[in-house]
Coordinates of C-alpha atoms and ligand atoms in Angstrom, one line a residue:
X1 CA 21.2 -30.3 -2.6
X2 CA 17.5 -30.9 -1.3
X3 CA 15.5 -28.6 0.9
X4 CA 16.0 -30.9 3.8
X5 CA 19.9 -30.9 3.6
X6 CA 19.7 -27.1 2.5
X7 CA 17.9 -26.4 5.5
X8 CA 20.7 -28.8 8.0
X9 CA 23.5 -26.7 6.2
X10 CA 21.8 -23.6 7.2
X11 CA 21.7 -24.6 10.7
X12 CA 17.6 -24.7 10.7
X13 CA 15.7 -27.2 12.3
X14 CA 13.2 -29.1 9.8
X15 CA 9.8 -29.4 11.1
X16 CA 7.6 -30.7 8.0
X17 CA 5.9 -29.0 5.1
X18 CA 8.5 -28.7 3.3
X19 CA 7.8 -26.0 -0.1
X20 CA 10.1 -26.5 -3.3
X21 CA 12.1 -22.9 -3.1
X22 CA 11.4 -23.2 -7.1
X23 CA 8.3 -23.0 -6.7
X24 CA 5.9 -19.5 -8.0
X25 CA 6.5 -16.8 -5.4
X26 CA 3.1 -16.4 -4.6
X27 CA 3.6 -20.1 -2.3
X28 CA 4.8 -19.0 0.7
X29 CA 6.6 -21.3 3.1
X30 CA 5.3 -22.5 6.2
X31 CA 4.9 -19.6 8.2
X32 CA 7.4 -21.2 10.6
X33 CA 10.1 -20.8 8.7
X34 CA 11.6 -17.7 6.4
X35 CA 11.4 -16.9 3.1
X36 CA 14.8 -18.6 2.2
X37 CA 14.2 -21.3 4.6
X38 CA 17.5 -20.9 6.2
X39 CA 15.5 -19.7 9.9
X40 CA 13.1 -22.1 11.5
X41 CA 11.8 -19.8 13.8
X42 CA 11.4 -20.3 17.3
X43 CA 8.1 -20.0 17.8
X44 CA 4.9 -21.3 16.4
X45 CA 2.6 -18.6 18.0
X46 CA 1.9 -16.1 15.4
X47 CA -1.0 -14.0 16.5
X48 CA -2.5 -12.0 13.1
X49 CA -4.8 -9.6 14.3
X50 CA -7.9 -8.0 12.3
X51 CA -7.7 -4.6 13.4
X52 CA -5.4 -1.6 15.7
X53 CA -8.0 -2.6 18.7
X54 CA -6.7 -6.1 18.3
X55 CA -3.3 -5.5 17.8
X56 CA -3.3 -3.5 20.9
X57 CA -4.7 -6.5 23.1
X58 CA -2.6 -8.9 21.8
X59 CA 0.2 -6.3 22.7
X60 CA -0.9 -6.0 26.3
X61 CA -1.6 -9.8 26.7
X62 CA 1.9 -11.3 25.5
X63 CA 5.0 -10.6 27.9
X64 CA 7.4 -11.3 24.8
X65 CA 6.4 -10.6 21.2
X66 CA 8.2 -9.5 17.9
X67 CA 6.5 -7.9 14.9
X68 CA 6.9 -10.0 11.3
X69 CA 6.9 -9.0 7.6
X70 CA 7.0 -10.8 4.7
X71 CA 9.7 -13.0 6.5
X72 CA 12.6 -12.3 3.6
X73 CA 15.3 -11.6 6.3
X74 CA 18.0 -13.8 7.0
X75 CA 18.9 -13.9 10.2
X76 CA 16.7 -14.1 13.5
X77 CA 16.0 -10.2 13.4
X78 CA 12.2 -11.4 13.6
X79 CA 12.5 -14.3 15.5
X80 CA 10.5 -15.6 19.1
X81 CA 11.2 -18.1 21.6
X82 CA 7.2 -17.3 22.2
X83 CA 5.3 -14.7 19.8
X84 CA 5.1 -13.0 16.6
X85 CA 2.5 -10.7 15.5
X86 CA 1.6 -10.3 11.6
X87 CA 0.7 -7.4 10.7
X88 CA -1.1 -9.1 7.4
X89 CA -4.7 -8.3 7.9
X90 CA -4.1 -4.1 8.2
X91 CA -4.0 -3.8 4.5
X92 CA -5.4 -0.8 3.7
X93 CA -3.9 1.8 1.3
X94 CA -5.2 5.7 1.3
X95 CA -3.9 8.5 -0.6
X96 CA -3.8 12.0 0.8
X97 CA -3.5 13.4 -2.5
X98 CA -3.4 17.1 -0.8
X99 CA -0.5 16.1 1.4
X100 CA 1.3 14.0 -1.7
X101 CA 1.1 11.1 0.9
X102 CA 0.0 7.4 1.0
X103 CA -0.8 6.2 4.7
X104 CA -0.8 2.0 4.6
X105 CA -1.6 -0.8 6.7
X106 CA 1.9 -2.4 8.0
X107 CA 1.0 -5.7 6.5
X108 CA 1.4 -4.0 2.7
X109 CA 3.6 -5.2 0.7
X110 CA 5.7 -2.8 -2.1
X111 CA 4.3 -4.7 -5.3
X112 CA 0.4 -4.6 -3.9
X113 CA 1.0 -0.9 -2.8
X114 CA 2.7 0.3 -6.2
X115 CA -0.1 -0.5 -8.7
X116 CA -2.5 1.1 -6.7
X117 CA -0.5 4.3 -6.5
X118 CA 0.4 4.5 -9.9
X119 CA -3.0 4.3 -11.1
X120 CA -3.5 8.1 -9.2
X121 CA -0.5 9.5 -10.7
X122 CA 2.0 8.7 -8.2
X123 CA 5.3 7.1 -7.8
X124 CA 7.4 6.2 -4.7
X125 CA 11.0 7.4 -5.0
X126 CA 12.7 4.0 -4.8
X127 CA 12.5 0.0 -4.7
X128 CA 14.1 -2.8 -3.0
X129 CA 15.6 -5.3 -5.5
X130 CA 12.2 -6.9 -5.3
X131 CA 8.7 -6.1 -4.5
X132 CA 7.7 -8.7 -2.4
X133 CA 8.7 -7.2 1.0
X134 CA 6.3 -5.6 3.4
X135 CA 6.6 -1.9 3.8
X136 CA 6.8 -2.0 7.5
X137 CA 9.7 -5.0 7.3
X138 CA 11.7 -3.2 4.9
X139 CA 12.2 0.3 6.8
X140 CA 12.6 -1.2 10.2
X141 CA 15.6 -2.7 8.7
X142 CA 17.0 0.4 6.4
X143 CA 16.4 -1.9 3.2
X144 CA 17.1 0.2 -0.2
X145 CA 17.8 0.4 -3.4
X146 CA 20.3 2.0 -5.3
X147 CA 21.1 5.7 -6.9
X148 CA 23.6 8.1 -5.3
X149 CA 20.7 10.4 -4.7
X150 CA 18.4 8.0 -3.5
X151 CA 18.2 7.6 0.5
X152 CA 17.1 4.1 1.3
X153 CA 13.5 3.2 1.9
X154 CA 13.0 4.6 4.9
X155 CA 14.0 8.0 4.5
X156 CA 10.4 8.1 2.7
X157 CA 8.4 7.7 5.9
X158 CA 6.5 11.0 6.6
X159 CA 4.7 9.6 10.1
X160 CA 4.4 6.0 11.3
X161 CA 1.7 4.5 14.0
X162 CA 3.1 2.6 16.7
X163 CA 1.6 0.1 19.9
X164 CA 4.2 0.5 22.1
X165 CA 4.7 -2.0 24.8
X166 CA 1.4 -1.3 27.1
X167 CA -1.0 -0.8 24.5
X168 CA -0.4 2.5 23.9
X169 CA -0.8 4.2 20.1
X170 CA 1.5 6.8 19.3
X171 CA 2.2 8.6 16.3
X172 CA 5.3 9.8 15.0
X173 CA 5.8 12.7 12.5
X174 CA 9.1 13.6 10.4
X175 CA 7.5 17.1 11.1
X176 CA 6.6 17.2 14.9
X177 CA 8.8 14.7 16.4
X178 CA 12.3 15.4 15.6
X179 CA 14.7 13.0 17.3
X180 CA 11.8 10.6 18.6
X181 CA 10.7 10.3 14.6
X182 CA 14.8 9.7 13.3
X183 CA 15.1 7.3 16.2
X184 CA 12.0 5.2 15.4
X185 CA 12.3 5.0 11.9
X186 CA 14.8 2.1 11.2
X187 CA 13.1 0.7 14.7
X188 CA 14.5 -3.3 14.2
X189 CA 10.8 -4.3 15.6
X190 CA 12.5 -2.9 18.7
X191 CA 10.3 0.3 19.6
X192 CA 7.1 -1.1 19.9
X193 CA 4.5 -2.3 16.7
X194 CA 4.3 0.0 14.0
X195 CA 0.3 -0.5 12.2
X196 CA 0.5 2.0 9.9
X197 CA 3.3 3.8 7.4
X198 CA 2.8 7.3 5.9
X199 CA 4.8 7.9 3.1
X200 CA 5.9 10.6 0.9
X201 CA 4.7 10.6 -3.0
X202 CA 6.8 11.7 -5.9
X203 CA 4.4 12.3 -9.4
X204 CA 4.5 9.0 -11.6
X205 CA 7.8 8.3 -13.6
X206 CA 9.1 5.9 -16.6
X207 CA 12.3 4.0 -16.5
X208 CA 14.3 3.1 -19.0
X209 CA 16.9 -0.2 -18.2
X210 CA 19.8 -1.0 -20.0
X211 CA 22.0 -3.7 -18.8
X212 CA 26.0 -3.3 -20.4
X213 CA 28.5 -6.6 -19.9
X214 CA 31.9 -6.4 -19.1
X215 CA 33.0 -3.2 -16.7
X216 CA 36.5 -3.2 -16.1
X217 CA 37.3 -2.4 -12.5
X218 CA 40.1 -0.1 -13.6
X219 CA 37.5 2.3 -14.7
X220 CA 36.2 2.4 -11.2
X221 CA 39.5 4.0 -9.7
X222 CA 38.5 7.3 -11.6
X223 CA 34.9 7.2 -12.6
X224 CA 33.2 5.7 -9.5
X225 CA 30.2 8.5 -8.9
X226 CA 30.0 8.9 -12.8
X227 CA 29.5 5.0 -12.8
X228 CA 27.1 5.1 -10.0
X229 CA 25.7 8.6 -11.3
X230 CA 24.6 7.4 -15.0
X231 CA 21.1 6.7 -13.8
X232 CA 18.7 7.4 -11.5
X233 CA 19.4 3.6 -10.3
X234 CA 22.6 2.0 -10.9
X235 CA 23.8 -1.3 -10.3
X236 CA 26.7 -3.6 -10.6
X237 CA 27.2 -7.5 -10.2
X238 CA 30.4 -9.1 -10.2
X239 CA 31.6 -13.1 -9.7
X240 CA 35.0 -11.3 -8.5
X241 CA 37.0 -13.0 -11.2
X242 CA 38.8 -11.3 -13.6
X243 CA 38.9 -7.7 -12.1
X244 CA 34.9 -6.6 -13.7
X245 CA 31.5 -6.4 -13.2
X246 CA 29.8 -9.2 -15.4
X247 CA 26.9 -6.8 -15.4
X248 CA 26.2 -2.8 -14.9
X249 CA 22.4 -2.2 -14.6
X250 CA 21.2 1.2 -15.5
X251 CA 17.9 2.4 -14.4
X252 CA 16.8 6.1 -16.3
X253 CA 14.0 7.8 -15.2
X254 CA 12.7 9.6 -18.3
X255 CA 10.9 13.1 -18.9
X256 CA 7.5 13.0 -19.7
X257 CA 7.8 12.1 -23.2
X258 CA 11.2 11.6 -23.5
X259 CA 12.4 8.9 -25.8
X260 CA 15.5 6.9 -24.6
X261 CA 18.5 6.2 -26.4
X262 CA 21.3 4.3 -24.7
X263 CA 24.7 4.1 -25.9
X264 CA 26.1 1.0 -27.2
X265 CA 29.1 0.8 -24.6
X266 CA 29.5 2.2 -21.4
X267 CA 33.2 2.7 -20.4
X268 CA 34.2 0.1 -22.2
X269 CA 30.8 -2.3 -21.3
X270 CA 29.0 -3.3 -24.4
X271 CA 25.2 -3.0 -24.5
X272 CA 23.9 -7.1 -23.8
X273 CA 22.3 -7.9 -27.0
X274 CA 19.3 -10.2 -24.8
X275 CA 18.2 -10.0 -21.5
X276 CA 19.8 -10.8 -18.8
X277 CA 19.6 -12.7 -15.1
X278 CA 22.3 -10.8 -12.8
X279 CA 23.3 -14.5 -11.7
X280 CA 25.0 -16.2 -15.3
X281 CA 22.9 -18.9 -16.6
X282 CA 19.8 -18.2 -14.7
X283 CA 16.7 -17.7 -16.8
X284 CA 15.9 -14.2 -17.1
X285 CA 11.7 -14.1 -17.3
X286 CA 11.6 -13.4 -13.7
X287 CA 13.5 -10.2 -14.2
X288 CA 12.2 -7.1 -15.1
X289 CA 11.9 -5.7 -18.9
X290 CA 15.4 -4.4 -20.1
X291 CA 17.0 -3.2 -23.2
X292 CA 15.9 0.4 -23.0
X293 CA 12.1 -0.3 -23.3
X294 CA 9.9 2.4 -21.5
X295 CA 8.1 1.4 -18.2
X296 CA 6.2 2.5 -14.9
X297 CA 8.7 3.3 -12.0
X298 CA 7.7 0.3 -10.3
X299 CA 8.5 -2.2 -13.1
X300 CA 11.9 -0.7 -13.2
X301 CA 13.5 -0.4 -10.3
X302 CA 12.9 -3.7 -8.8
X303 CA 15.3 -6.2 -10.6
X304 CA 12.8 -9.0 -10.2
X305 CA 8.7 -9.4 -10.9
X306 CA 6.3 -9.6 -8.6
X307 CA 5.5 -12.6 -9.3
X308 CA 8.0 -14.7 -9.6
X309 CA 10.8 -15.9 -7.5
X310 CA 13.1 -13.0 -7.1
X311 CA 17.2 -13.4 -7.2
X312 CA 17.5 -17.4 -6.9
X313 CA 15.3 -19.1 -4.4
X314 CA 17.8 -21.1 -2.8
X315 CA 20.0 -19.2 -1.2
X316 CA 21.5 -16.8 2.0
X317 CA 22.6 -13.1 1.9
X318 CA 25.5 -11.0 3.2
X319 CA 25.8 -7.5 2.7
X320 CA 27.7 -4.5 4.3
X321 CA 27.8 -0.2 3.9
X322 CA 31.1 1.4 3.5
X323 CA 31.4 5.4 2.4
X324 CA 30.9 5.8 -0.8
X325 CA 34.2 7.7 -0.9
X326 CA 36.4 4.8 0.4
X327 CA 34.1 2.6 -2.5
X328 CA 37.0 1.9 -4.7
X329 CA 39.2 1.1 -2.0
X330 CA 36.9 -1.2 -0.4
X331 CA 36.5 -3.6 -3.6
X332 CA 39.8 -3.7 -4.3
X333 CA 40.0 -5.2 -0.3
X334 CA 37.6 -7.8 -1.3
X335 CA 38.7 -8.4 -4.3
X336 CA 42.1 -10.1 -2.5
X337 CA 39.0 -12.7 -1.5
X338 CA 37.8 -13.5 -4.2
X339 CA 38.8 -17.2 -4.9
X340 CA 37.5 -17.5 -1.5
X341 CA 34.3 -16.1 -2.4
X342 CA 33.2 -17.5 -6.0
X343 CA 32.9 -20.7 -5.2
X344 CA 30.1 -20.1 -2.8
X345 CA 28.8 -17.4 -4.7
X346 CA 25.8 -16.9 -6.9
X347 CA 26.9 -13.1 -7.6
X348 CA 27.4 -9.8 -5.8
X349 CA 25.5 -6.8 -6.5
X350 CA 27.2 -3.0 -5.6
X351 CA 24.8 -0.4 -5.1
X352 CA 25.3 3.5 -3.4
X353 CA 22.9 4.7 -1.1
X354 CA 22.3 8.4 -0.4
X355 CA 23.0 9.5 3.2
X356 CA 20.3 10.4 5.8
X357 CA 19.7 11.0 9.4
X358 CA 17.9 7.5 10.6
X359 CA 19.4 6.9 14.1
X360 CA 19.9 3.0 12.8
X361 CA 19.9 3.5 9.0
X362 CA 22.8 1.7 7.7
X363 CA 23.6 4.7 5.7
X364 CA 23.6 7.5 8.8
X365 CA 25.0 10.4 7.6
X366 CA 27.3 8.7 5.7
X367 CA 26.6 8.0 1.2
X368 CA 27.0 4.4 0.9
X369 CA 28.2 2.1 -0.9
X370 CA 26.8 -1.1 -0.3
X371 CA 28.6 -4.5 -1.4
X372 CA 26.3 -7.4 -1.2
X373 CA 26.9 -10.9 -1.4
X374 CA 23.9 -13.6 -2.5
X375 CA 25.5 -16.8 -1.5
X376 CA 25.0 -20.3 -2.0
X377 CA 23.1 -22.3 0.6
X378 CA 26.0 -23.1 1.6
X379 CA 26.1 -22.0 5.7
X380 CA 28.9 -23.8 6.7
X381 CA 31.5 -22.7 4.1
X382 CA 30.1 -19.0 4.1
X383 CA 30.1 -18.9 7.6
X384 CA 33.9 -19.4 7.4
X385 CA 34.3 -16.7 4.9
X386 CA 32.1 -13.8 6.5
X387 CA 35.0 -12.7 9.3
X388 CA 37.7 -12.8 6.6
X389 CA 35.7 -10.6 4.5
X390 CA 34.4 -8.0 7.5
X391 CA 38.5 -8.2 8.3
X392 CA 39.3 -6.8 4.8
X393 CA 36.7 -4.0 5.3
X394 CA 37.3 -3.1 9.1
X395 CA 39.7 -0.1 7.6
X396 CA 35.9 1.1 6.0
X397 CA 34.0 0.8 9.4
X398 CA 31.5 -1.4 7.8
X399 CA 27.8 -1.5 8.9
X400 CA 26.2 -5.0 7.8
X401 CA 22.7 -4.6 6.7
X402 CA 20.3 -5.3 9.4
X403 CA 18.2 -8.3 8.0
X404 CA 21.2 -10.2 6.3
X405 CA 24.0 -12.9 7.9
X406 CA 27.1 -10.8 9.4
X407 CA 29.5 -12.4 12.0
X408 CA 30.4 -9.1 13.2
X409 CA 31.2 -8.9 16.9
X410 CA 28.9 -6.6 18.6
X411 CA 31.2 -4.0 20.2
X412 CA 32.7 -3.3 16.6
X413 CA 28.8 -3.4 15.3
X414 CA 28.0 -0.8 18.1
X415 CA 30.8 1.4 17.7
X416 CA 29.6 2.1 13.7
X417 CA 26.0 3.6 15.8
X418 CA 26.8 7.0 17.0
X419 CA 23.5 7.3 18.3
X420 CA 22.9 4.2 19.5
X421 CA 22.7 5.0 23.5
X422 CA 20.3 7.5 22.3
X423 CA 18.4 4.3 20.8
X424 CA 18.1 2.3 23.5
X425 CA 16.9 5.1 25.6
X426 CA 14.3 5.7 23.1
X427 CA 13.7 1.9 23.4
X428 CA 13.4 1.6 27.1
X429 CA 10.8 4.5 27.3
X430 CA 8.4 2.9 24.5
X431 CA 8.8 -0.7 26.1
X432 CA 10.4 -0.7 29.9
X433 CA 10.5 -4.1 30.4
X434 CA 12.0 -5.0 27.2
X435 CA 9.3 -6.4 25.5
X436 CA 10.0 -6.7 21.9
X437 CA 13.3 -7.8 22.8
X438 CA 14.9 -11.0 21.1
X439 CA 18.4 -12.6 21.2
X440 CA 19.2 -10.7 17.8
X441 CA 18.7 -7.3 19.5
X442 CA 20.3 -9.3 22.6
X443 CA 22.9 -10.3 21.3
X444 CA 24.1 -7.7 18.6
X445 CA 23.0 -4.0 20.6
X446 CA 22.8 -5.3 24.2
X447 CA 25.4 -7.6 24.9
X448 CA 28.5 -5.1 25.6
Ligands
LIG1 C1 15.3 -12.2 -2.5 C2 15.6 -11.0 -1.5 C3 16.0 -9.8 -2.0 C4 16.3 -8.8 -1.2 N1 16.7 -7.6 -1.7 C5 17.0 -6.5 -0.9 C6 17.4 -5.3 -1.5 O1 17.3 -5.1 -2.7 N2 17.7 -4.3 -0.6 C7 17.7 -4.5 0.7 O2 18.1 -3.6 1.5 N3 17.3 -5.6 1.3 C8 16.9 -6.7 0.5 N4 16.5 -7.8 1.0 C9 16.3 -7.9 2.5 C10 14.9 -7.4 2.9 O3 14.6 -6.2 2.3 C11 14.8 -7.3 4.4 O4 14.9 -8.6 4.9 C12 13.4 -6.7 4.9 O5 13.5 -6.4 6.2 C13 12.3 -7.7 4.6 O6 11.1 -7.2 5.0 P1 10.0 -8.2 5.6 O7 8.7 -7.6 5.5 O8 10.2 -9.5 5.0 O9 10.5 -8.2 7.2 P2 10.8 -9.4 8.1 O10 12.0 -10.1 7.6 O11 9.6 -10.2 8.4 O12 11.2 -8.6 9.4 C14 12.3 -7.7 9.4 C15 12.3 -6.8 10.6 O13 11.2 -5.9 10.6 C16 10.5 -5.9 11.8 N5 9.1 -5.7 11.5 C17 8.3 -6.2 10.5 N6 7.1 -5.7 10.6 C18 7.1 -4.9 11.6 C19 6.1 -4.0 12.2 N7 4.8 -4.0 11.7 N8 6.4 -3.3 13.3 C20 7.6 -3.3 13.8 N9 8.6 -4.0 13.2 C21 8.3 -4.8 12.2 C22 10.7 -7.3 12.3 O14 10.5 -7.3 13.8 C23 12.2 -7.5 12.0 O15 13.0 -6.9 12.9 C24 16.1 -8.9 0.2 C25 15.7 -10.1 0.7 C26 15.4 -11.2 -0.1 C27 14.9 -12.4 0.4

């Protein structure tokens, strides 16, 4: 399949300059479109201001406006019928090294801040799957990692600077603000502009990966938090076929000095002899160094380079949170999918999420398990196989991650949000007239 019939399947609307999804990561689409091309958005308009003065007039001037990243999610959660501000040109990075924090520019991205922190001596305590993602993008949609002690990548914020809908700046502190601060957090562009990010600092770390083949699922029913507990990062892909995990990924964090050894099977797993893409028969240079070699925290916990294309290229993303506790339960309920799923499927990654108190986090008081699904670019058939996969897992009160595709109806979506009228009210006092509101938010927290 070409772009052009990629992008018809996907429901987008082509409108020219049209960039080979093979192409290096660093070539960005057209910024009308997202990263995996699957959203035309619906707006042209993106204002990029220089500085917080600007940001704040373009604020007052615009009636409607959303806040854009990095544009990796997959549904409309940044989309305009009229603006979008970029927060690209408020890149600046500053280390508090007395307050072990790093206060950044919303327009950083993870793989430009993490260099720059490691070189002081610091480390942040966790990564998406890739480090391409802006800071400010990936917190207002609870994106994480994985480790059963790791919250996602919000739960790092320390204090965040926000325009709110007239112009105002406000500043939020873990600290000083209590509820205001847990409520704006995970914000889904929907409290106002966040400009700046301060973020707590761990010391520098090294990783270790080591990628086994071959889990059986069987071991899951009585080792599950072992599983997900043998690293610091732990993750598992599966095609759903054949009752396994093709491939368990272990990320170690080492002590200083430590030398790592890693056994040569893993509940019955064997240690891969090469390494490995998660999806079978991809190349694996764009994925980052395995088979137990010693590296900086952020070459480590990211599955995929900075830069190259991460995952595939070509393709859409599902994923939802279920309690960790219920984990087992909930495969096995997917599972009864699965020749369904394959064909459509490029591979699906399980990771655990530690719990936290984010008004909107995906993992609200509740440790995660999160099953994710990259797809095919394949709308049309994976559209059809979304509500017979949130039916399986409607027993595990699923919460689908923010910035992926879900066909959820909104009152069941609402009803996983205990704190969501709290939300809104915290909404409507930062930006009365509603603002930063789109159809996502319209359509998903508004429409019951
Ligand atoms: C290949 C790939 C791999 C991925 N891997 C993972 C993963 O491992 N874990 C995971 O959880 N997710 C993952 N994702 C999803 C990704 O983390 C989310 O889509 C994330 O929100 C992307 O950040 P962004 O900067 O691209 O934000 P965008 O997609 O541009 O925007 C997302 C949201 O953030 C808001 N926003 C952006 N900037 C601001 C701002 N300055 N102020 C207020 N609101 C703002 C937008 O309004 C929108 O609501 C992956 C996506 C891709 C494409």
């Amino acid at each position: 399949m070409n772009k052009r019939e990629f992008l018809k399947s996907t429901g987008a609307i082509v409108a020219g300059g049209l960039i080979s999804r093979l192409a290096p990561a660093q070539q960005q689409p057209a910024p009308h479109e997202n990263w995996a091309g699957n959203i035309t958005y619906s707006t042209d308009h993106v204002h990029t201001p220089a500085n917080l003065d600007e940001v704040r007039e373009v604020v007052k001037r615009c009636s409607k406006l959303r806040a854009v990243g990095s544009r990796h999610s997959f549904n409309r959660i940044a989309d305009s019928t009229q603006n979008q501000i970029s927060l690209e040109h408020l890149n600046q990075i500053d280390i508090d090294d007395k307050a072990r924090t790093v206060t950044v520019g919303a327009g950083i991205k993870y793989g430009q801040l993490a260099p720059v922190i490691d070189g002081r001596g610091y480390a942040l305590h966790n990564l998406a799957s890739l480090p391409h993602i802006s800071v400010a993008g990936a917190i207002a949609t609870a994106t994480h990692g994985s480790g059963i002690h790791n919250g996602n990548l919000a739960t790092e914020v320390r204090a965040l600077e926000i325009v709110t809908a007239n112009g105002e700046v406000i500043h939020l502190s873990r600290e000083k603000d209590g509820d205001q601060f847990l409520g704006a957090v995970v914000g889904l562009g929907a409290v106002g502009v966040v400009t700046r990010v301060t973020l707590d600092l761990l010391p520098t770390f090294q990783v270790a990966q080591t990628v086994y083949q071959n889990l059986n699922f069987n071991e899951l029913a009585h080792n599950f938090d072992a599983i997900f507990g043998a690293g610091y990062s732990v993750s598992l892909f599966t095609d759903w076929q054949h009752h396994q995990a093709t491939q368990v990924w272990i990320k170690r964090k080492l002590q200083s000095g430590e030398k790592h050894e890693s056994a040569a099977e893993f509940y019955g797993a064997k240690r891969a002899t090469e390494k490995l893409h998660p999806i079978t028969g991809h190349a694996a240079e764009s994925c980052t160094e395995q088979m137990g070699v010693a590296g900086p925290w952020y070459e480590r916990l990211p599955h995929f380079k900075m830069n190259f294309t991460p995952s595939s290229g070509r393709e859409l993303q599902t994923e939802y949170f279920v309690p960790r506790e219920r984990g087992y339960e909930a495969i096995l309920a997917v599972e009864k999918l699965r020749d369904q799923i394959t064909p459509h499927l490029f591979v699906t990654e399980l990771r655990t999420i530690a719990a936290d108190h984010l008004w909107m986090s995906t993992a609200y008081e509740r440790d995660s398990l999160a099953i994710h699904f990259t797809w095919k670019p394949e709308w049309d058939a994976v559209k059809q196989i979304l509500p017979q996969i949130e039916a399986q897992l409607r027993p595990f009160a699923p919460r689908p991650h923010w910035a992926k595709l879900f066909t959820l109806p909104p009152e069941l979506l609402e009803a996983q949000y205990a704190r969501l009228g709290d939300f809104k009210a915290l909404v409507k006092q930062h930006d009365p007239g509603g603002k930063f509101r789109n159809e996502f938010l319209d359509t998903n927290l508004y429409a019951t």
